[in-house]
Amino acid sequence: AILMDIINHSSILAQGLGSSALSEAISIILHKPWIETSYHGVITENMETVLLDPPLVALDKDAPVPYAGEICSFKIFGQDAPFEAVVLNRTSGEGVLRASSHVDCESQKEYTFIIQAYDCGDGPSGANWKKSHKAVIHIQVDDVNEFSPVFRESLYKASVTEGKIYDSILQVEAWDQDCSPQYSQICNYEIVTGGTPFAIDRNGNIRNTERLSYEKQQSYRIMVSAFDCGQKKAKEDVAVHIEVKPVCKPGWQGWNKRVDYEPGTGSKQLFPKMHLETCGGPLSGVKAMVELQTNHIGKGCDRETYSEKSLQKLCGAASGSTDLLPAPSPSTNWTASLLTDSGRESDLIYRFDGRQAANVPFHVVPQNLTDQFTIATWMKHGPSPGLRAEKETILCNSDKTEMNRHHYSLYVHNCRLVFLLRRDFTQIDTFRPAEFHWKLEQICDKEWHYYVINVEFPAVTLFVDGVTYEPYLVTDDWPIHSSKIDTQLTVGACWQGGEVATPRFTQYFHGSLSGLTIRPGRIETQKVISCLQVCKEGLDINSLESLAKDIKFHFNPAQSVLVVEGGDVDSINTAMIKVSYINSRQFPTPGLRRLHISTSVQCFGEDTCVSIPDIKAVVMVLPPSEPRITISGSKQLVRPASDLRSPLGVAPFKELRITSTVMKGDNRRPGVMEVMHNLDYCDVLVIGDELEPENESLEIQHSALLGKHLDATNSTSGISIYGVDSMAHYEQVLRQLRYRNWRPASLTERRFRLTCSELNGRYTSNEFNLEAGFGLFINSFFFLFSVHYTVSPPAATVVIVVCIAALVIIVVIGIYRIHATHQEGSRDEEDEIKDPESDWEGSGLNITVNPMEVTETVSREECEEEEDEEDDAELVGGMTIVESDSSDEDEEEGNKGREEVNGRKQKGKPEWDSSCGTY
């Protein structure tokens, strides 16, 4: 207001002071513009606008006086500052700072300069303007991630020594032209080549992640990329070449990854040229362990695959055992529905998946186990699912109907083996041991083991792979009250026939079983148990006497693991060269056996000093040459009926011969070679009507089995000779087989079929069919047949007349003989004593047989001499079992013998041979 008054009265002032004096007075009164003393600004490179703090605003106290109170400009003072300040509003004094030229962070990151504000003076001419004080502006240029990382080298090279792990092989380095730390720094490196044994850290250091091998790969070429902290990737990756240099590598050298083993060659060296390389370091000891892995072969290794009964006989076990898991057949059909895991070359293995079980027929089950008995089985079992697993029954004898009592059972529960035995009150009437528990690692390790439970009540002992284990827990219970309820023996589950609406199986077994047997009345010996579970393949060392004195070695019981220790490398090399594989089976199971060798080396004053890589190799057991078992001999037998009634009867297979051949050589020069090997059974089956025990028998001399590993069982279907023994022994026994008939009048012929086996049916013979003819008319027929073809044609008429007359006479005699035989048979029933030779005593009749112009005369006197020599021999036949060492269980084995023969009875039709034999 004062200023306005001054201006309004300016004319008065002008009159009194003059114009120049007035101007000076006004200038003294007007004010300077005002701005902040300092400003901070930010500009993004390649942009124009600068963001200032505080905003650019100039104030003037002369406002709202025109011109004097207005801001006309901002001026910047500084060397080459690429900025300009522009007034946006003269009245308010607002302004803006902007780049006057290109701003690049990479060129200059910061700017500092001076700025002043100017008002518009005292008039339109701008005269008498006022300027503000000087203010400092500090400008920071913000970076933009416009550049990609670039590697300082176009190619990186390095070399490493094989077998070592490096912390850093080499370092790659990239840089970025951006100005800010965020975009100019490299935050990460990456190997873009996949599948390499290398890694890189954020500083560019490359290392190997595994030990490199010169033999495997001599060099590597990898590509590496870089990323700045703004994750901008390098436009071009860089190549890194790493060369692997060979060095002395400790380890076994000179060994083959595969060793072929030909059956029947005995012991074969596995590493004949192998030696240990330790790179010259001083050693104090070396320890090598060789492991033969055969868990996938049969029941854990290559064992004999004969039937369980034959194996027990071979090992000297007491007779009388019952095979509860036999091979399926018409007479052992309770195993037909079970799953099997066996091949033609391997053992008979039954697999139980929790849904299969088998009821053993009543007539097969031993009814009185007595206080001493044995249960044996092969078992492979793993952990059961669930926290509280169900019982898994291997063998169970329970009530068939009405009730649900378990009389005895063998089961697995939570990896514990439990044997339950509840005695009857008739046997004992006090609180006695009933459940026996064993907790062993073998029960759930998914490997094959041989379990034998010997019961000598009240004591029960478990053998696992020949090692004795006593139960850790025994619980008592009361005996079971006797009842007339039948029991049911079940394999793979337990039968629940009572206390449920529908009888069913329960407590199913999950695992594999083989060779499950039960033997009442006796316990198994340690020697027999060891024999039954022994492996036929394993590791061996040849020429022990040539080993160095400082060498120590030991095998595990199965000879599948060998440990060799020594203080000298040369001694170890000599010992390892002698390590061999042996398979004593004549026909082993073909396939791979894995080898694993682990080695540790000790240095002086240190536990270990050199790392020796493990060795993995295989032994390939080649398929054996399959034998062709051939039974030959006369296929037709003709004997007078009276021979059948003699004490010895007739020998149908007296001319029998058993041979075996294998193919040798290659396709260009094949050959056949005869070989000798064992047999495990021969079956003689009656073709046609079964034997009538009251009239006839097929029997064998007990003395023929002495000194041999053979037994025999017979029934109305035939006779079975079994046991592991030589072909020669089987041949001897079969030749002494006798057929007798006490009433041969109505019998004209009998047909028999003979087959033999090796390895429980793995190799079988041809079917040898024999037809035996009996009766008086057969002799007369062949006599006439011979005369007809030997008399000259002119005399044929005379011969025919004579033959007809002779035939009439023979017919009459034959009728008389039939009548006499019938009466003699009646007297046999009354007296039970009959001399079969009485009808032919004093007879000088010679029997002439000439089927194909080959005549042989069999004198009755010769027959009598032969019979006299063997008259004292003991005959075993009818419905009993013949054994070479004992006959305590003859009655029990008779039934099983009949079933065994029936099971292999109908295997084919008779094969007739039209050729002539000698009779």
Short mmCIF file of N, CA and C in Angstrom, two decimals, residues 375 379 390-396 406 408-421 434-440 443 451 453 460 462 471-475 507 509:
data_model
loop_
_atom_site.label_atom_id
_atom_site.label_comp_id
_atom_site.label_asym_id
_atom_site.label_seq_id
_atom_site.Cartn_x
_atom_site.Cartn_y
_atom_site.Cartn_z
N ILE A 375 9.52 -130.30 11.05
CA ILE A 375 8.92 -129.52 9.97
C ILE A 375 10.04 -128.72 9.32
N MET A 379 11.94 -120.71 2.72
CA MET A 379 11.02 -119.57 2.76
C MET A 379 11.75 -118.28 2.39
N GLU A 390 -1.33 -108.76 9.96
CA GLU A 390 -2.05 -109.98 10.27
C GLU A 390 -1.07 -111.16 10.34
N LYS A 391 -1.51 -112.21 10.97
CA LYS A 391 -0.72 -113.43 10.97
C LYS A 391 -0.66 -113.99 9.54
N GLU A 392 0.49 -114.49 9.17
CA GLU A 392 0.68 -115.09 7.85
C GLU A 392 1.03 -116.56 8.06
N THR A 393 0.09 -117.42 7.71
CA THR A 393 0.22 -118.84 8.04
C THR A 393 0.96 -119.59 6.94
N ILE A 394 1.99 -120.31 7.36
CA ILE A 394 2.72 -121.19 6.46
C ILE A 394 2.06 -122.57 6.44
N LEU A 395 1.77 -123.08 7.61
CA LEU A 395 1.21 -124.42 7.77
C LEU A 395 0.25 -124.38 8.95
N CYS A 396 -0.94 -124.99 8.76
CA CYS A 396 -1.93 -124.93 9.83
C CYS A 396 -2.77 -126.21 9.82
N HIS A 406 -6.91 -124.53 16.50
CA HIS A 406 -5.67 -124.79 15.79
C HIS A 406 -4.86 -125.81 16.59
N TYR A 408 -1.94 -127.45 15.44
CA TYR A 408 -0.56 -127.01 15.31
C TYR A 408 -0.48 -126.13 14.07
N SER A 409 0.42 -125.16 14.12
CA SER A 409 0.57 -124.25 12.98
C SER A 409 1.93 -123.59 13.05
N LEU A 410 2.37 -123.12 11.90
CA LEU A 410 3.62 -122.38 11.75
C LEU A 410 3.27 -121.10 11.00
N TYR A 411 3.54 -119.94 11.61
CA TYR A 411 3.13 -118.70 10.96
C TYR A 411 4.13 -117.59 11.28
N VAL A 412 4.01 -116.50 10.50
CA VAL A 412 4.84 -115.31 10.67
C VAL A 412 3.94 -114.18 11.13
N HIS A 413 4.39 -113.45 12.15
CA HIS A 413 3.62 -112.32 12.66
C HIS A 413 4.60 -111.22 13.07
N ASN A 414 4.52 -110.07 12.37
CA ASN A 414 5.41 -108.94 12.67
C ASN A 414 6.87 -109.36 12.66
N CYS A 415 7.25 -110.06 11.61
CA CYS A 415 8.63 -110.50 11.41
C CYS A 415 9.12 -111.42 12.54
N ARG A 416 8.20 -112.12 13.14
CA ARG A 416 8.53 -113.15 14.12
C ARG A 416 7.97 -114.47 13.62
N LEU A 417 8.76 -115.51 13.79
CA LEU A 417 8.31 -116.85 13.44
C LEU A 417 7.73 -117.50 14.69
N VAL A 418 6.51 -118.02 14.55
CA VAL A 418 5.82 -118.61 15.70
C VAL A 418 5.37 -120.02 15.33
N PHE A 419 5.65 -120.95 16.23
CA PHE A 419 5.18 -122.33 16.08
C PHE A 419 4.21 -122.64 17.21
N LEU A 420 3.00 -123.05 16.83
CA LEU A 420 1.95 -123.38 17.80
C LEU A 420 1.76 -124.89 17.83
N LEU A 421 1.73 -125.45 19.02
CA LEU A 421 1.50 -126.88 19.19
C LEU A 421 0.59 -127.08 20.40
N ALA A 434 3.05 -124.12 24.56
CA ALA A 434 2.17 -124.23 23.39
C ALA A 434 2.62 -123.34 22.24
N GLU A 435 3.21 -122.17 22.53
CA GLU A 435 3.65 -121.26 21.47
C GLU A 435 5.13 -120.93 21.66
N PHE A 436 5.86 -121.05 20.55
CA PHE A 436 7.30 -120.82 20.57
C PHE A 436 7.61 -119.70 19.57
N HIS A 437 8.29 -118.64 20.04
CA HIS A 437 8.50 -117.43 19.24
C HIS A 437 10.00 -117.24 18.97
N TRP A 438 10.28 -116.84 17.72
CA TRP A 438 11.65 -116.46 17.34
C TRP A 438 11.61 -115.13 16.61
N LYS A 439 12.52 -114.24 16.96
CA LYS A 439 12.64 -112.95 16.29
C LYS A 439 14.01 -112.89 15.63
N LEU A 440 14.01 -113.00 14.29
CA LEU A 440 15.26 -113.06 13.53
C LEU A 440 15.19 -112.12 12.33
N ILE A 443 13.86 -113.49 8.81
CA ILE A 443 12.44 -113.74 8.52
C ILE A 443 11.88 -112.71 7.56
N TYR A 451 14.52 -123.28 6.86
CA TYR A 451 14.05 -123.35 8.24
C TYR A 451 13.72 -124.80 8.58
N ILE A 453 12.37 -127.01 12.01
CA ILE A 453 11.89 -127.01 13.39
C ILE A 453 11.91 -128.44 13.90
N VAL A 460 11.59 -127.30 21.69
CA VAL A 460 11.48 -127.02 20.26
C VAL A 460 12.70 -126.20 19.85
N LEU A 462 14.88 -124.36 16.57
CA LEU A 462 14.81 -123.85 15.19
C LEU A 462 16.21 -123.81 14.59
N PRO A 471 14.02 -120.39 21.10
CA PRO A 471 12.95 -119.38 21.13
C PRO A 471 13.20 -118.35 22.22
N TYR A 472 12.91 -117.08 21.90
CA TYR A 472 13.08 -116.03 22.90
C TYR A 472 11.86 -115.93 23.81
N LEU A 473 10.74 -116.53 23.38
CA LEU A 473 9.54 -116.49 24.17
C LEU A 473 8.78 -117.80 24.00
N VAL A 474 8.34 -118.38 25.12
CA VAL A 474 7.54 -119.60 25.12
C VAL A 474 6.32 -119.34 26.00
N THR A 475 5.15 -119.52 25.45
CA THR A 475 3.92 -119.34 26.23
C THR A 475 3.23 -120.67 26.42
N GLN A 507 -5.88 -115.75 7.36
CA GLN A 507 -4.45 -115.56 7.70
C GLN A 507 -3.55 -116.02 6.56
N PHE A 509 -0.71 -116.24 3.68
CA PHE A 509 0.74 -116.03 3.68
C PHE A 509 1.14 -115.19 2.46
#
